[in-house]
mmCIF file of C-alpha atoms in Angstrom:
data_model
loop_
_atom_site.group_PDB
_atom_site.id
_atom_site.type_symbol
_atom_site.label_atom_id
_atom_site.label_comp_id
_atom_site.label_asym_id
_atom_site.label_seq_id
_atom_site.Cartn_x
_atom_site.Cartn_y
_atom_site.Cartn_z
ATOM 1 C CA UNK A 25 0.000 0.000 0.000
ATOM 2 C CA UNK A 26 2.850 2.359 0.794
ATOM 3 C CA UNK A 27 4.515 1.707 -2.565
ATOM 4 C CA UNK A 28 1.226 2.099 -4.434
ATOM 5 C CA UNK A 29 0.369 5.333 -2.659
ATOM 6 C CA UNK A 30 3.877 6.714 -3.249
ATOM 7 C CA UNK A 31 3.734 5.961 -6.986
ATOM 8 C CA UNK A 32 0.239 7.429 -7.189
ATOM 9 C CA UNK A 33 1.264 10.631 -5.416
ATOM 10 C CA UNK A 34 4.316 11.051 -7.677
ATOM 11 C CA UNK A 35 2.103 10.696 -10.747
ATOM 12 C CA UNK A 36 -0.581 13.040 -9.379
ATOM 13 C CA UNK A 37 1.727 15.808 -8.174
ATOM 14 C CA UNK A 38 4.095 15.776 -11.153
ATOM 15 C CA UNK A 39 1.221 15.485 -13.607
ATOM 16 C CA UNK A 40 3.562 13.451 -15.805
ATOM 17 C CA UNK A 41 2.987 9.765 -16.443
ATOM 18 C CA UNK A 42 6.520 9.365 -17.819
ATOM 19 C CA UNK A 43 8.167 10.891 -14.730
ATOM 20 C CA UNK A 44 8.933 7.553 -13.132
ATOM 21 C CA UNK A 45 11.981 6.226 -14.985
ATOM 22 C CA UNK A 46 11.369 2.514 -14.454
ATOM 23 C CA UNK A 47 7.793 2.601 -15.777
ATOM 24 C CA UNK A 48 7.261 2.949 -19.505
ATOM 25 C CA UNK A 49 3.708 3.527 -20.623
ATOM 26 C CA UNK A 50 4.308 2.267 -24.139
ATOM 27 C CA UNK A 51 3.236 -1.295 -23.537
ATOM 28 C CA UNK A 52 -0.131 -2.496 -22.356
ATOM 29 C CA UNK A 53 1.362 -4.977 -19.888
ATOM 30 C CA UNK A 54 3.256 -2.270 -18.027
ATOM 31 C CA UNK A 55 0.141 -0.091 -17.940
ATOM 32 C CA UNK A 56 -1.834 -3.033 -16.562
ATOM 33 C CA UNK A 57 0.799 -3.610 -13.898
ATOM 34 C CA UNK A 58 0.734 0.070 -12.944
ATOM 35 C CA UNK A 59 -3.064 0.082 -12.783
ATOM 36 C CA UNK A 60 -2.949 -3.026 -10.607
ATOM 37 C CA UNK A 61 -0.393 -1.392 -8.317
ATOM 38 C CA UNK A 62 -2.402 1.831 -8.127
ATOM 39 C CA UNK A 63 -5.542 -0.088 -7.154
ATOM 40 C CA UNK A 64 -3.906 -0.424 -3.720
ATOM 41 C CA UNK A 65 -3.231 3.308 -3.395
ATOM 42 C CA UNK A 66 -4.690 4.830 -0.250
ATOM 43 C CA UNK A 67 -4.800 8.241 -1.929
ATOM 44 C CA UNK A 68 -6.732 7.050 -5.000
ATOM 45 C CA UNK A 69 -9.137 4.829 -3.061
ATOM 46 C CA UNK A 70 -9.665 7.503 -0.405
ATOM 47 C CA UNK A 71 -10.680 10.028 -3.073
ATOM 48 C CA UNK A 72 -13.287 7.594 -4.401
ATOM 49 C CA UNK A 73 -14.534 6.455 -0.985
ATOM 50 C CA UNK A 74 -14.962 9.945 0.424
ATOM 51 C CA UNK A 75 -16.307 11.556 -2.748
ATOM 52 C CA UNK A 76 -19.695 13.132 -2.077
ATOM 53 C CA UNK A 77 -20.569 14.322 -5.576
ATOM 54 C CA UNK A 78 -23.520 12.711 -7.292
ATOM 55 C CA UNK A 79 -22.540 10.809 -10.407
ATOM 56 C CA UNK A 80 -25.955 10.103 -11.866
ATOM 57 C CA UNK A 81 -29.488 11.148 -11.129
ATOM 58 C CA UNK A 82 -30.684 7.620 -11.932
ATOM 59 C CA UNK A 83 -28.811 5.807 -9.164
ATOM 60 C CA UNK A 84 -29.360 5.300 -5.471
ATOM 61 C CA UNK A 85 -25.794 5.214 -4.185
ATOM 62 C CA UNK A 86 -26.668 4.994 -0.490
ATOM 63 C CA UNK A 87 -27.702 1.399 -1.159
ATOM 64 C CA UNK A 88 -24.024 0.455 -1.386
ATOM 65 C CA UNK A 89 -23.490 1.782 2.132
ATOM 66 C CA UNK A 90 -26.409 -0.275 3.406
ATOM 67 C CA UNK A 91 -24.946 -3.353 1.705
ATOM 68 C CA UNK A 92 -21.488 -2.800 3.179
ATOM 69 C CA UNK A 93 -22.749 -2.198 6.711
ATOM 70 C CA UNK A 94 -25.073 -5.187 6.542
ATOM 71 C CA UNK A 95 -22.340 -7.451 5.162
ATOM 72 C CA UNK A 96 -19.869 -6.375 7.854
ATOM 73 C CA UNK A 97 -22.484 -6.992 10.525
ATOM 74 C CA UNK A 98 -23.286 -10.432 9.057
ATOM 75 C CA UNK A 99 -19.597 -11.387 8.910
ATOM 76 C CA UNK A 100 -19.133 -10.229 12.498
ATOM 77 C CA UNK A 101 -22.147 -12.258 13.651
ATOM 78 C CA UNK A 102 -21.075 -15.418 11.819
ATOM 79 C CA UNK A 103 -17.463 -15.101 12.929
ATOM 80 C CA UNK A 104 -18.496 -14.908 16.550
ATOM 81 C CA UNK A 105 -21.465 -17.280 16.738
ATOM 82 C CA UNK A 106 -20.689 -20.177 14.385
ATOM 83 C CA UNK A 107 -17.616 -21.456 16.266
ATOM 84 C CA UNK A 108 -19.516 -21.254 19.544
ATOM 85 C CA UNK A 109 -22.673 -22.856 18.174
ATOM 86 C CA UNK A 110 -21.015 -25.669 16.269
ATOM 87 C CA UNK A 111 -18.170 -26.636 18.598
ATOM 88 C CA UNK A 112 -19.576 -25.651 21.988
ATOM 89 C CA UNK A 113 -16.374 -23.837 22.904
ATOM 90 C CA UNK A 114 -16.415 -21.003 25.385
ATOM 91 C CA UNK A 115 -19.902 -21.994 26.552
ATOM 92 C CA UNK A 116 -19.377 -20.578 30.020
ATOM 93 C CA UNK A 117 -18.233 -17.194 28.601
ATOM 94 C CA UNK A 118 -21.068 -17.304 26.120
ATOM 95 C CA UNK A 119 -23.684 -17.675 28.878
ATOM 96 C CA UNK A 120 -22.519 -14.506 30.629
ATOM 97 C CA UNK A 121 -21.937 -12.542 27.430
ATOM 98 C CA UNK A 122 -25.515 -13.048 26.231
ATOM 99 C CA UNK A 123 -26.770 -10.840 29.041
ATOM 100 C CA UNK A 124 -24.710 -7.830 27.923
ATOM 101 C CA UNK A 125 -26.350 -5.066 25.905
ATOM 102 C CA UNK A 126 -23.621 -4.887 23.247
ATOM 103 C CA UNK A 127 -24.000 -8.580 22.497
ATOM 104 C CA UNK A 128 -27.566 -8.008 21.333
ATOM 105 C CA UNK A 129 -26.135 -6.753 18.022
ATOM 106 C CA UNK A 130 -24.632 -10.191 17.497
ATOM 107 C CA UNK A 131 -27.607 -12.185 18.762
ATOM 108 C CA UNK A 132 -30.014 -10.276 16.560
ATOM 109 C CA UNK A 133 -27.686 -10.301 13.564
ATOM 110 C CA UNK A 134 -29.400 -13.302 12.000
ATOM 111 C CA UNK A 135 -32.203 -11.142 10.607
ATOM 112 C CA UNK A 136 -29.722 -8.978 8.694
ATOM 113 C CA UNK A 137 -30.045 -11.177 5.624
ATOM 114 C CA UNK A 138 -33.489 -9.654 5.245
ATOM 115 C CA UNK A 139 -31.863 -6.316 4.409
ATOM 116 C CA UNK A 140 -30.598 -7.879 1.190
ATOM 117 C CA UNK A 141 -34.124 -8.982 0.302
ATOM 118 C CA UNK A 142 -35.330 -5.441 0.976
ATOM 119 C CA UNK A 143 -32.529 -3.851 -1.060
ATOM 120 C CA UNK A 144 -33.057 -6.313 -3.930
ATOM 121 C CA UNK A 145 -36.803 -5.673 -4.003
ATOM 122 C CA UNK A 146 -36.300 -1.923 -3.824
ATOM 123 C CA UNK A 147 -33.752 -1.899 -6.669
ATOM 124 C CA UNK A 148 -35.952 -4.154 -8.801
ATOM 125 C CA UNK A 149 -38.914 -1.854 -8.246
ATOM 126 C CA UNK A 150 -36.795 1.233 -8.901
ATOM 127 C CA UNK A 151 -35.451 -0.144 -12.182
ATOM 128 C CA UNK A 152 -38.934 -1.300 -13.184
ATOM 129 C CA UNK A 153 -40.384 2.179 -12.596
ATOM 130 C CA UNK A 154 -37.458 3.704 -14.473
ATOM 131 C CA UNK A 155 -38.094 1.356 -17.417
ATOM 132 C CA UNK A 156 -41.837 2.060 -17.285
ATOM 133 C CA UNK A 157 -41.078 5.784 -17.412
ATOM 134 C CA UNK A 158 -39.122 5.275 -20.642
ATOM 135 C CA UNK A 159 -41.786 3.058 -22.271
ATOM 136 C CA UNK A 160 -44.907 5.041 -21.296
ATOM 137 C CA UNK A 161 -45.966 2.578 -18.595
ATOM 138 C CA UNK A 162 -45.550 -0.576 -20.682
ATOM 139 C CA UNK A 163 -43.519 -3.487 -19.333
ATOM 140 C CA UNK A 164 -42.735 -6.906 -20.707
ATOM 141 C CA UNK A 165 -43.566 -9.266 -17.834
ATOM 142 C CA UNK A 166 -41.930 -12.293 -19.456
ATOM 143 C CA UNK A 167 -38.721 -10.323 -19.992
ATOM 144 C CA UNK A 168 -38.735 -9.238 -16.344
ATOM 145 C CA UNK A 169 -39.194 -12.797 -15.121
ATOM 146 C CA UNK A 170 -36.493 -14.177 -17.416
ATOM 147 C CA UNK A 171 -34.114 -11.373 -16.471
ATOM 148 C CA UNK A 172 -34.487 -12.115 -12.765
ATOM 149 C CA UNK A 173 -34.210 -15.860 -13.386
ATOM 150 C CA UNK A 174 -31.006 -15.668 -15.435
ATOM 151 C CA UNK A 175 -29.401 -13.236 -13.000
ATOM 152 C CA UNK A 176 -30.343 -15.352 -9.973
ATOM 153 C CA UNK A 177 -29.959 -18.936 -11.180
ATOM 154 C CA UNK A 178 -26.149 -19.122 -11.684
ATOM 155 C CA UNK A 179 -25.465 -18.226 -8.050
ATOM 156 C CA UNK A 180 -28.099 -20.687 -6.845
ATOM 157 C CA UNK A 181 -26.667 -23.454 -9.055
ATOM 158 C CA UNK A 182 -23.144 -22.787 -7.780
ATOM 159 C CA UNK A 183 -24.353 -22.840 -4.171
ATOM 160 C CA UNK A 184 -26.171 -26.139 -4.679
ATOM 161 C CA UNK A 185 -23.131 -27.646 -6.399
ATOM 162 C CA UNK A 186 -20.832 -26.365 -3.658
ATOM 163 C CA UNK A 187 -22.986 -27.699 -0.821
ATOM 164 C CA UNK A 188 -22.952 -31.197 -2.355
ATOM 165 C CA UNK A 189 -19.209 -31.222 -3.169
ATOM 166 C CA UNK A 190 -17.897 -29.517 -0.032
ATOM 167 C CA UNK A 191 -18.335 -32.415 2.460
ATOM 168 C CA UNK A 192 -16.094 -34.697 0.396
ATOM 169 C CA UNK A 193 -13.320 -32.077 0.203
ATOM 170 C CA UNK A 194 -12.772 -31.564 3.931
ATOM 171 C CA UNK A 195 -12.916 -33.385 7.246
ATOM 172 C CA UNK A 196 -12.863 -32.791 10.963
ATOM 173 C CA UNK A 197 -14.195 -34.127 14.272
ATOM 174 C CA UNK A 198 -17.610 -32.475 14.037
ATOM 175 C CA UNK A 199 -17.572 -31.842 10.312
ATOM 176 C CA UNK A 200 -19.986 -34.540 9.155
ATOM 177 C CA UNK A 201 -22.343 -33.951 12.086
ATOM 178 C CA UNK A 202 -22.624 -30.313 11.093
ATOM 179 C CA UNK A 203 -22.776 -30.909 7.379
ATOM 180 C CA UNK A 204 -25.318 -33.731 7.493
ATOM 181 C CA UNK A 205 -27.879 -31.229 8.767
ATOM 182 C CA UNK A 206 -27.051 -28.811 5.948
ATOM 183 C CA UNK A 207 -27.046 -31.558 3.300
ATOM 184 C CA UNK A 208 -30.340 -32.915 4.548
ATOM 185 C CA UNK A 209 -31.888 -29.463 4.081
ATOM 186 C CA UNK A 210 -30.491 -29.324 0.551
ATOM 187 C CA UNK A 211 -31.649 -32.816 -0.398
ATOM 188 C CA UNK A 212 -35.182 -32.082 0.761
ATOM 189 C CA UNK A 213 -35.533 -28.448 -0.333
ATOM 190 C CA UNK A 214 -33.025 -27.925 -3.164
ATOM 191 C CA UNK A 215 -35.705 -26.525 -5.431
#
């Protein structure tokens, strides 16, 4: 990150892409390598992250913030609760921690997945209204259904494939006990 930020600052403040002697911008490979290096620049990423200008009137950019916060909260909840739940470690500490107010964020974190349903429904509705505005209120229902299906199905297919292949790739003392429950759910309700 330090190297990337240093190179980025040299390029920005000299305003000369050929200033750095060891980087030639004549070949595409070297440009790709520089772009890859600059993707780790704190300066460049900070400018994008803290930019408050609106890029388009047709986008709802605050949704990305909701997604990030929800995902971080979900990762935090899973990181803390799954080892305790599945291996019964730190049970004594867990019993006393449950009573604390701050732990309620973790205990109630399981409903956070619903925020993704809400965001998905809101964005679908928003894009549908935007499309209806362009076509004088006309929508193609079959196209909408097929669009949602083909955007959703590849991730579902990969998840189903992964859940069936994963137990044979790993092992552990409680691994099959835990995974049999998950596999049983998939065998019964895969559709």
